PDB file of C-alpha atoms and ligand atoms in Angstrom:
ATOM      1  CA  UNK N  15      -5.302 -19.311 -30.193  1.00 51.00           C
ATOM      2  CA  UNK N  16      -3.606 -16.460 -32.047  1.00 69.00           C
ATOM      3  CA  UNK N  17      -0.775 -14.398 -30.633  1.00 71.00           C
ATOM      4  CA  UNK N  18      -2.762 -11.201 -31.142  1.00 72.00           C
ATOM      5  CA  UNK N  19      -5.644 -12.540 -29.085  1.00 72.00           C
ATOM      6  CA  UNK N  20      -3.550 -13.993 -26.275  1.00 72.00           C
ATOM      7  CA  UNK N  21      -0.779 -11.375 -25.980  1.00 76.00           C
ATOM      8  CA  UNK N  22      -2.388  -8.276 -27.569  1.00 81.00           C
ATOM      9  CA  UNK N  23       1.037  -7.325 -28.914  1.00 86.00           C
ATOM     10  CA  UNK N  24       3.700  -8.958 -31.108  1.00 92.00           C
ATOM     11  CA  UNK N  25       5.553 -11.933 -29.679  1.00 95.00           C
ATOM     12  CA  UNK N  26       9.206 -10.909 -29.315  1.00 97.00           C
ATOM     13  CA  UNK N  27      11.787 -13.526 -30.271  1.00 98.00           C
ATOM     14  CA  UNK N  28      15.518 -13.002 -29.711  1.00 98.00           C
ATOM     15  CA  UNK N  29      17.832 -15.426 -31.510  1.00 98.00           C
ATOM     16  CA  UNK N  30      21.576 -16.083 -31.485  1.00 98.00           C
ATOM     17  CA  UNK N  31      24.406 -18.555 -31.860  1.00 98.00           C
ATOM     18  CA  UNK N  32      26.174 -18.495 -28.514  1.00 98.00           C
ATOM     19  CA  UNK N  33      29.718 -19.224 -27.359  1.00 97.00           C
ATOM     20  CA  UNK N  34      32.265 -19.497 -30.137  1.00 97.00           C
ATOM     21  CA  UNK N  35      29.788 -21.063 -32.548  1.00 98.00           C
ATOM     22  CA  UNK N  36      29.713 -19.239 -35.894  1.00 98.00           C
ATOM     23  CA  UNK N  37      27.285 -21.566 -37.688  1.00 98.00           C
ATOM     24  CA  UNK N  38      24.430 -19.165 -38.385  1.00 98.00           C
ATOM     25  CA  UNK N  39      22.818 -21.001 -41.301  1.00 98.00           C
ATOM     26  CA  UNK N  40      20.523 -23.036 -39.033  1.00 98.00           C
ATOM     27  CA  UNK N  41      19.169 -20.192 -36.887  1.00 98.00           C
ATOM     28  CA  UNK N  42      18.874 -17.982 -39.968  1.00 98.00           C
ATOM     29  CA  UNK N  43      16.828 -20.716 -41.646  1.00 98.00           C
ATOM     30  CA  UNK N  44      14.359 -20.484 -38.774  1.00 98.00           C
ATOM     31  CA  UNK N  45      14.348 -16.711 -38.281  1.00 98.00           C
ATOM     32  CA  UNK N  46      15.031 -15.014 -41.612  1.00 98.00           C
ATOM     33  CA  UNK N  47      12.127 -14.172 -43.883  1.00 97.00           C
ATOM     34  CA  UNK N  48      13.721 -16.313 -46.597  1.00 97.00           C
ATOM     35  CA  UNK N  49      13.072 -19.371 -44.453  1.00 96.00           C
ATOM     36  CA  UNK N  50      13.836 -23.020 -45.083  1.00 97.00           C
ATOM     37  CA  UNK N  51      12.382 -26.022 -46.908  1.00 96.00           C
ATOM     38  CA  UNK N  52       9.871 -23.886 -48.780  1.00 97.00           C
ATOM     39  CA  UNK N  53       8.605 -22.203 -45.622  1.00 97.00           C
ATOM     40  CA  UNK N  54       9.011 -18.550 -44.650  1.00 98.00           C
ATOM     41  CA  UNK N  55      10.971 -17.846 -41.481  1.00 98.00           C
ATOM     42  CA  UNK N  56       9.566 -16.280 -38.315  1.00 98.00           C
ATOM     43  CA  UNK N  57      10.289 -12.754 -39.614  1.00 98.00           C
ATOM     44  CA  UNK N  58       7.512 -13.336 -42.125  1.00 97.00           C
ATOM     45  CA  UNK N  59       4.848 -13.557 -39.412  1.00 95.00           C
ATOM     46  CA  UNK N  60       3.353 -10.128 -38.661  1.00 93.00           C
ATOM     47  CA  UNK N  61       2.616 -11.284 -35.104  1.00 94.00           C
ATOM     48  CA  UNK N  62       6.266 -12.080 -34.371  1.00 96.00           C
ATOM     49  CA  UNK N  63       9.028  -9.520 -33.886  1.00 97.00           C
ATOM     50  CA  UNK N  64      12.467 -11.049 -34.485  1.00 98.00           C
ATOM     51  CA  UNK N  65      15.767  -9.776 -33.115  1.00 98.00           C
ATOM     52  CA  UNK N  66      18.566 -11.837 -34.655  1.00 98.00           C
ATOM     53  CA  UNK N  67      21.841 -11.221 -32.813  1.00 98.00           C
ATOM     54  CA  UNK N  68      23.926 -13.411 -35.142  1.00 98.00           C
ATOM     55  CA  UNK N  69      26.991 -15.459 -34.251  1.00 98.00           C
ATOM     56  CA  UNK N  70      29.343 -15.846 -31.292  1.00 98.00           C
ATOM     57  CA  UNK N  71      27.125 -14.016 -28.832  1.00 98.00           C
ATOM     58  CA  UNK N  72      28.284 -14.178 -25.229  1.00 98.00           C
ATOM     59  CA  UNK N  73      25.703 -15.342 -22.699  1.00 98.00           C
ATOM     60  CA  UNK N  74      25.745 -12.095 -20.651  1.00 98.00           C
ATOM     61  CA  UNK N  75      25.168 -10.114 -23.840  1.00 98.00           C
ATOM     62  CA  UNK N  76      22.318 -12.404 -24.835  1.00 98.00           C
ATOM     63  CA  UNK N  77      20.658 -11.932 -21.457  1.00 98.00           C
ATOM     64  CA  UNK N  78      21.088  -8.162 -21.640  1.00 98.00           C
ATOM     65  CA  UNK N  79      19.701  -7.929 -25.184  1.00 98.00           C
ATOM     66  CA  UNK N  80      16.799 -10.222 -24.328  1.00 98.00           C
ATOM     67  CA  UNK N  81      15.882  -8.028 -21.368  1.00 98.00           C
ATOM     68  CA  UNK N  82      16.183  -4.843 -23.414  1.00 98.00           C
ATOM     69  CA  UNK N  83      13.940  -6.289 -26.121  1.00 98.00           C
ATOM     70  CA  UNK N  84      11.430  -7.673 -23.560  1.00 97.00           C
ATOM     71  CA  UNK N  85      11.859 -11.076 -25.172  1.00 98.00           C
ATOM     72  CA  UNK N  86       9.051 -13.596 -24.834  1.00 97.00           C
ATOM     73  CA  UNK N  87      11.264 -16.323 -26.265  1.00 98.00           C
ATOM     74  CA  UNK N  88      15.000 -16.782 -26.694  1.00 98.00           C
ATOM     75  CA  UNK N  89      16.117 -19.049 -29.533  1.00 98.00           C
ATOM     76  CA  UNK N  90      19.680 -20.321 -29.373  1.00 98.00           C
ATOM     77  CA  UNK N  91      21.587 -22.336 -31.947  1.00 98.00           C
ATOM     78  CA  UNK N  92      24.453 -24.698 -31.211  1.00 98.00           C
ATOM     79  CA  UNK N  93      25.991 -26.641 -34.072  1.00 98.00           C
ATOM     80  CA  UNK N  94      29.509 -27.350 -32.827  1.00 98.00           C
ATOM     81  CA  UNK N  95      29.460 -30.281 -30.414  1.00 98.00           C
ATOM     82  CA  UNK N  96      33.180 -30.810 -29.891  1.00 97.00           C
ATOM     83  CA  UNK N  97      33.935 -31.374 -26.195  1.00 96.00           C
ATOM     84  CA  UNK N  98      30.172 -31.145 -25.589  1.00 97.00           C
ATOM     85  CA  UNK N  99      30.299 -27.374 -26.157  1.00 98.00           C
ATOM     86  CA  UNK N 100      26.591 -27.373 -27.035  1.00 98.00           C
ATOM     87  CA  UNK N 101      25.700 -28.933 -23.675  1.00 98.00           C
ATOM     88  CA  UNK N 102      27.928 -26.652 -21.606  1.00 98.00           C
ATOM     89  CA  UNK N 103      26.862 -23.509 -23.443  1.00 98.00           C
ATOM     90  CA  UNK N 104      23.177 -24.342 -23.197  1.00 98.00           C
ATOM     91  CA  UNK N 105      23.223 -25.108 -19.472  1.00 98.00           C
ATOM     92  CA  UNK N 106      25.220 -21.930 -18.844  1.00 98.00           C
ATOM     93  CA  UNK N 107      22.713 -19.940 -20.876  1.00 98.00           C
ATOM     94  CA  UNK N 108      19.668 -21.349 -19.127  1.00 98.00           C
ATOM     95  CA  UNK N 109      21.211 -20.809 -15.693  1.00 98.00           C
ATOM     96  CA  UNK N 110      22.080 -17.210 -16.575  1.00 98.00           C
ATOM     97  CA  UNK N 111      18.479 -16.497 -17.564  1.00 98.00           C
ATOM     98  CA  UNK N 112      17.126 -17.972 -14.365  1.00 98.00           C
ATOM     99  CA  UNK N 113      19.543 -15.871 -12.371  1.00 98.00           C
ATOM    100  CA  UNK N 114      18.742 -12.659 -14.250  1.00 98.00           C
ATOM    101  CA  UNK N 115      14.946 -12.930 -14.225  1.00 97.00           C
ATOM    102  CA  UNK N 116      12.489 -13.250 -11.365  1.00 96.00           C
ATOM    103  CA  UNK N 117      10.959 -16.683 -10.937  1.00 92.00           C
ATOM    104  CA  UNK N 118       8.110 -17.175 -13.401  1.00 92.00           C
ATOM    105  CA  UNK N 119       9.297 -14.362 -15.688  1.00 95.00           C
ATOM    106  CA  UNK N 120      12.032 -16.210 -17.593  1.00 97.00           C
ATOM    107  CA  UNK N 121      11.417 -16.105 -21.359  1.00 98.00           C
ATOM    108  CA  UNK N 122      10.757 -19.364 -23.148  1.00 98.00           C
ATOM    109  CA  UNK N 123      14.182 -20.891 -23.717  1.00 98.00           C
ATOM    110  CA  UNK N 124      14.486 -22.792 -26.984  1.00 98.00           C
ATOM    111  CA  UNK N 125      17.641 -24.391 -28.325  1.00 98.00           C
ATOM    112  CA  UNK N 126      18.331 -26.034 -31.660  1.00 98.00           C
ATOM    113  CA  UNK N 127      21.029 -27.799 -33.627  1.00 98.00           C
ATOM    114  CA  UNK N 128      21.656 -31.012 -35.536  1.00 98.00           C
ATOM    115  CA  UNK N 129      23.127 -33.034 -32.681  1.00 98.00           C
ATOM    116  CA  UNK N 130      20.932 -32.357 -29.691  1.00 98.00           C
ATOM    117  CA  UNK N 131      18.950 -35.043 -27.917  1.00 97.00           C
ATOM    118  CA  UNK N 132      15.495 -33.504 -28.230  1.00 98.00           C
ATOM    119  CA  UNK N 133      14.339 -35.180 -25.019  1.00 98.00           C
ATOM    120  CA  UNK N 134      17.014 -33.528 -22.843  1.00 98.00           C
ATOM    121  CA  UNK N 135      15.039 -30.382 -21.952  1.00 98.00           C
ATOM    122  CA  UNK N 136      15.165 -30.908 -18.182  1.00 98.00           C
ATOM    123  CA  UNK N 137      18.868 -31.720 -18.215  1.00 98.00           C
ATOM    124  CA  UNK N 138      19.635 -28.562 -20.215  1.00 98.00           C
ATOM    125  CA  UNK N 139      17.170 -26.328 -18.412  1.00 98.00           C
ATOM    126  CA  UNK N 140      15.291 -25.295 -21.529  1.00 98.00           C
ATOM    127  CA  UNK N 141      11.651 -25.445 -22.569  1.00 98.00           C
ATOM    128  CA  UNK N 142      12.185 -27.087 -25.944  1.00 98.00           C
ATOM    129  CA  UNK N 143      14.916 -28.572 -28.129  1.00 98.00           C
ATOM    130  CA  UNK N 144      14.706 -28.736 -31.922  1.00 98.00           C
ATOM    131  CA  UNK N 145      16.948 -30.962 -34.030  1.00 98.00           C
ATOM    132  CA  UNK N 146      18.058 -31.582 -37.586  1.00 98.00           C
ATOM    133  CA  UNK N 147      15.589 -30.622 -40.308  1.00 97.00           C
ATOM    134  CA  UNK N 148      13.405 -28.377 -38.131  1.00 98.00           C
ATOM    135  CA  UNK N 149      11.201 -26.061 -40.172  1.00 98.00           C
ATOM    136  CA  UNK N 150      10.111 -22.514 -39.239  1.00 98.00           C
ATOM    137  CA  UNK N 151       6.432 -23.449 -39.007  1.00 97.00           C
ATOM    138  CA  UNK N 152       7.221 -26.123 -36.417  1.00 97.00           C
ATOM    139  CA  UNK N 153       8.904 -23.470 -34.289  1.00 98.00           C
ATOM    140  CA  UNK N 154       6.117 -20.922 -34.837  1.00 96.00           C
ATOM    141  CA  UNK N 155       3.486 -23.493 -33.828  1.00 95.00           C
ATOM    142  CA  UNK N 156       5.411 -24.386 -30.723  1.00 97.00           C
ATOM    143  CA  UNK N 157       5.855 -20.732 -29.707  1.00 96.00           C
ATOM    144  CA  UNK N 158       2.175 -19.900 -30.124  1.00 92.00           C
ATOM    145  CA  UNK N 159       1.108 -22.991 -28.211  1.00 93.00           C
ATOM    146  CA  UNK N 160       3.669 -22.482 -25.427  1.00 94.00           C
ATOM    147  CA  UNK N 161       2.893 -18.793 -25.004  1.00 91.00           C
ATOM    148  CA  UNK N 162      -0.810 -19.443 -24.742  1.00 86.00           C
ATOM    149  CA  UNK N 163      -0.402 -22.175 -22.165  1.00 81.00           C
ATOM    150  CA  UNK N 164       2.408 -20.822 -20.002  1.00 76.00           C
ATOM    151  CA  UNK N 165       1.993 -21.985 -16.444  1.00 47.00           C
ATOM    152  CA  UNK N 166       3.124 -19.631 -13.670  1.00 45.00           C
ATOM    153  CA  UNK N 167       5.411 -22.268 -12.201  1.00 39.00           C
ATOM    154  CA  UNK N 168       7.136 -22.944 -15.537  1.00 42.00           C
ATOM    155  CA  UNK N 169      10.368 -21.107 -14.800  1.00 41.00           C
ATOM    156  CA  UNK N 170      11.056 -22.794 -11.506  1.00 41.00           C
ATOM    157  CA  UNK N 171      10.871 -26.404 -12.645  1.00 44.00           C
ATOM    158  CA  UNK N 172      14.175 -26.459 -14.469  1.00 53.00           C
ATOM    159  CA  UNK N 173      17.439 -26.786 -12.580  1.00 56.00           C
ATOM    160  CA  UNK N 174      20.207 -28.134 -14.823  1.00 56.00           C
ATOM    161  CA  UNK N 175      23.675 -29.076 -13.675  1.00 53.00           C
ATOM    162  CA  UNK N 176      25.835 -26.127 -14.689  1.00 52.00           C
ATOM    163  CA  UNK N 177      29.402 -26.476 -15.892  1.00 53.00           C
ATOM    164  CA  UNK N 178      31.785 -23.681 -16.887  1.00 46.00           C
ATOM    165  CA  UNK N 179      32.033 -22.879 -20.610  1.00 46.00           C
ATOM    166  CA  UNK N 180      35.487 -23.143 -22.099  1.00 48.00           C
ATOM    167  CA  UNK N 181      35.583 -20.720 -25.060  1.00 44.00           C
TER     168      UNK N 181
HETATM  169  C1  B12 L 209      28.622 -24.244 -43.410  1.00 88.43           C
HETATM  170  C2  B12 L 209      29.547 -24.822 -42.359  1.00 88.43           C
HETATM  171  C3  B12 L 209      30.490 -23.960 -41.812  1.00 88.43           C
HETATM  172  C4  B12 L 209      30.573 -22.480 -42.162  1.00 88.43           C
HETATM  173  C5  B12 L 209      29.472 -21.759 -41.330  1.00 88.43           C
HETATM  174  C6  B12 L 209      28.966 -20.527 -42.084  1.00 88.43           C
HETATM  175  C7  B12 L 209      27.749 -19.959 -41.406  1.00 88.43           C
HETATM  176  N1  B12 L 209      27.620 -18.662 -41.531  1.00 88.43           N
HETATM  177  O1  B12 L 209      26.979 -20.636 -40.767  1.00 88.43           O
HETATM  178  C8  B12 L 209      32.025 -22.140 -41.699  1.00 88.43           C
HETATM  179  C9  B12 L 209      32.977 -22.296 -42.881  1.00 88.43           C
HETATM  180  C10 B12 L 209      32.225 -20.751 -41.085  1.00 88.43           C
HETATM  181  C11 B12 L 209      32.300 -23.255 -40.702  1.00 88.43           C
HETATM  182  C12 B12 L 209      33.294 -23.179 -39.756  1.00 88.43           C
HETATM  183  C13 B12 L 209      33.615 -24.216 -38.899  1.00 88.43           C
HETATM  184  N2  B12 L 209      33.075 -25.448 -38.881  1.00 88.43           N
HETATM  185 CO1  B12 L 209      31.509 -25.943 -39.947  1.00 88.43          CO
HETATM  186  N3  B12 L 209      30.236 -26.699 -41.052  1.00 88.43           N
HETATM  187  C14 B12 L 209      29.467 -26.194 -41.969  1.00 88.43           C
HETATM  188  C15 B12 L 209      28.602 -27.313 -42.599  1.00 88.43           C
HETATM  189  C16 B12 L 209      29.285 -27.691 -43.919  1.00 88.43           C
HETATM  190  C17 B12 L 209      27.146 -26.982 -42.865  1.00 88.43           C
HETATM  191  C18 B12 L 209      26.359 -26.451 -41.658  1.00 88.43           C
HETATM  192  C19 B12 L 209      25.056 -25.894 -42.160  1.00 88.43           C
HETATM  193  O2  B12 L 209      24.990 -24.750 -42.584  1.00 88.43           O
HETATM  194  N4  B12 L 209      23.972 -26.737 -42.179  1.00 88.43           N
HETATM  195  C20 B12 L 209      22.682 -26.336 -42.742  1.00 88.43           C
HETATM  196  C21 B12 L 209      21.699 -25.872 -41.620  1.00 88.43           C
HETATM  197  C22 B12 L 209      20.372 -25.417 -42.259  1.00 88.43           C
HETATM  198  O3  B12 L 209      21.456 -26.986 -40.799  1.00 88.43           O
HETATM  199  P1  B12 L 209      21.548 -26.938 -39.185  1.00 88.43           P
HETATM  200  O4  B12 L 209      22.643 -26.043 -38.750  1.00 88.43           O
HETATM  201  O5  B12 L 209      21.561 -28.331 -38.706  1.00 88.43           O
HETATM  202  O6  B12 L 209      20.193 -26.208 -38.757  1.00 88.43           O
HETATM  203  C23 B12 L 209      18.944 -26.860 -38.817  1.00 88.43           C
HETATM  204  C24 B12 L 209      18.576 -27.605 -37.534  1.00 88.43           C
HETATM  205  O7  B12 L 209      19.672 -28.121 -36.833  1.00 88.43           O
HETATM  206  C25 B12 L 209      17.788 -26.597 -36.761  1.00 88.43           C
HETATM  207  N5  B12 L 209      18.443 -25.593 -35.951  1.00 88.43           N
HETATM  208  C26 B12 L 209      19.726 -25.192 -35.883  1.00 88.43           C
HETATM  209  N6  B12 L 209      19.874 -24.227 -34.992  1.00 88.43           N
HETATM  210  C27 B12 L 209      18.652 -23.984 -34.476  1.00 88.43           C
HETATM  211  C28 B12 L 209      18.234 -23.093 -33.488  1.00 88.43           C
HETATM  212  C29 B12 L 209      16.889 -23.061 -33.132  1.00 88.43           C
HETATM  213  C30 B12 L 209      16.433 -22.120 -32.069  1.00 88.43           C
HETATM  214  C31 B12 L 209      15.973 -23.923 -33.761  1.00 88.43           C
HETATM  215  C32 B12 L 209      14.544 -23.886 -33.376  1.00 88.43           C
HETATM  216  C33 B12 L 209      16.382 -24.828 -34.742  1.00 88.43           C
HETATM  217  C34 B12 L 209      17.726 -24.830 -35.082  1.00 88.43           C
HETATM  218  O8  B12 L 209      17.062 -25.905 -37.765  1.00 88.43           O
HETATM  219  C35 B12 L 209      17.878 -25.781 -38.921  1.00 88.43           C
HETATM  220  C36 B12 L 209      16.965 -25.982 -40.115  1.00 88.43           C
HETATM  221  O9  B12 L 209      16.415 -27.267 -40.104  1.00 88.43           O
HETATM  222  C37 B12 L 209      28.731 -28.459 -41.522  1.00 88.43           C
HETATM  223  C38 B12 L 209      28.706 -29.883 -42.055  1.00 88.43           C
HETATM  224  C39 B12 L 209      27.328 -30.317 -42.383  1.00 88.43           C
HETATM  225  N7  B12 L 209      27.178 -30.837 -43.577  1.00 88.43           N
HETATM  226  O10 B12 L 209      26.395 -30.170 -41.570  1.00 88.43           O
HETATM  227  C40 B12 L 209      30.068 -28.124 -40.879  1.00 88.43           C
HETATM  228  C41 B12 L 209      30.308 -28.460 -39.420  1.00 88.43           C
HETATM  229  C42 B12 L 209      29.089 -28.058 -38.612  1.00 88.43           C
HETATM  230  N8  B12 L 209      31.439 -27.605 -39.075  1.00 88.43           N
HETATM  231  C43 B12 L 209      32.277 -28.171 -38.266  1.00 88.43           C
HETATM  232  C44 B12 L 209      33.475 -27.593 -37.778  1.00 88.43           C
HETATM  233  C45 B12 L 209      34.364 -28.480 -36.958  1.00 88.43           C
HETATM  234  C46 B12 L 209      33.795 -26.279 -38.078  1.00 88.43           C
HETATM  235  C47 B12 L 209      35.060 -25.540 -37.632  1.00 88.43           C
HETATM  236  C48 B12 L 209      35.509 -25.809 -36.191  1.00 88.43           C
HETATM  237  C49 B12 L 209      36.159 -25.883 -38.641  1.00 88.43           C
HETATM  238  C50 B12 L 209      37.513 -25.316 -38.307  1.00 88.43           C
HETATM  239  N9  B12 L 209      38.424 -26.207 -37.919  1.00 88.43           N
HETATM  240  O11 B12 L 209      37.708 -24.127 -38.399  1.00 88.43           O
HETATM  241  C51 B12 L 209      34.657 -24.079 -37.857  1.00 88.43           C
HETATM  242  C52 B12 L 209      34.036 -23.514 -36.568  1.00 88.43           C
HETATM  243  C53 B12 L 209      33.754 -22.070 -36.718  1.00 88.43           C
HETATM  244  C54 B12 L 209      33.021 -21.600 -35.492  1.00 88.43           C
HETATM  245  N10 B12 L 209      33.685 -20.738 -34.715  1.00 88.43           N
HETATM  246  O12 B12 L 209      31.904 -22.008 -35.235  1.00 88.43           O
HETATM  247  C55 B12 L 209      31.817 -29.553 -37.885  1.00 88.43           C
HETATM  248  C56 B12 L 209      31.233 -29.592 -36.479  1.00 88.43           C
HETATM  249  C57 B12 L 209      31.656 -30.829 -35.748  1.00 88.43           C
HETATM  250  C58 B12 L 209      30.972 -30.892 -34.427  1.00 88.43           C
HETATM  251  N11 B12 L 209      29.915 -31.665 -34.388  1.00 88.43           N
HETATM  252  O13 B12 L 209      31.335 -30.248 -33.494  1.00 88.43           O
HETATM  253  C59 B12 L 209      30.827 -29.897 -39.038  1.00 88.43           C
HETATM  254  C60 B12 L 209      29.703 -30.875 -38.647  1.00 88.43           C
HETATM  255  C61 B12 L 209      31.694 -30.474 -40.198  1.00 88.43           C
HETATM  256  C62 B12 L 209      32.258 -31.826 -39.847  1.00 88.43           C
HETATM  257  N12 B12 L 209      31.683 -32.890 -40.358  1.00 88.43           N
HETATM  258  O14 B12 L 209      33.223 -31.943 -39.166  1.00 88.43           O
HETATM  259  N13 B12 L 209      31.461 -24.294 -40.901  1.00 88.43           N
END
């Protein structure tokens, strides 16, 4: 199913590196038109509108920008894993989105980075985790599939254990 047919408008993707993480190469590889591994990034797709917020974005700012952009999906990168910063930041982010949005209206929450356990979606409160070597087309395929099969109860199934982020 195409995005145009299912949504009748572009799919809005907001991306960022959150916390103190300044490693933008990974999220840029997925989002920027230049792409990665011979594939164009999501900006290349006419059916996807990309808002790339860059590095060191604070969670409240990410939530605010995602709301302002009417984001369908929020893509977060976490490369630094010292003191489990990627875990803490991701659970804080997912909790903040659930708090800010009505149940069932939370955007798709997608996180990526080289050291995530891709099976830990429930623990982190996100819809999908992508790891090392992810290509833009894998992410695009996932987004199209997930958007076309969103279940109304999706946003309420995830309740991670939240810990404070230490910047
Ligand atoms: C380049 C780099 C930097 C650059 C970053 C420049 C930039 N604009 O990004 C600079 C010099 C700024 C930097 C700084 C630091 N770095 Co550095 N850096 C690297 C390095 C060499 C390469 C990272 C990279 O670009 N990889 C290439 C990209 C394409 O791969 P990727 O990030 O894994 O992304 C892919 C996937 O993971 C996935 N993905 C990633 N994010 C997302 C998000 C979504 C939504 C999706 C779907 C997919 C996805 O898709 C991408 C494409 O396949 C690595 C070592 C290494 N060889 O990996 C260290 C490394 C990441 N850095 C490290 C460290 C410690 C630091 C510093 C703390 C060093 C210091 N003491 O100052 C600082 C931290 C700065 C900060 N505040 O974040 C450590 C991290 C250790 C850890 N695990 O916590 C590493 C691993 C080096 C090491 N071996 O110690 N770094």
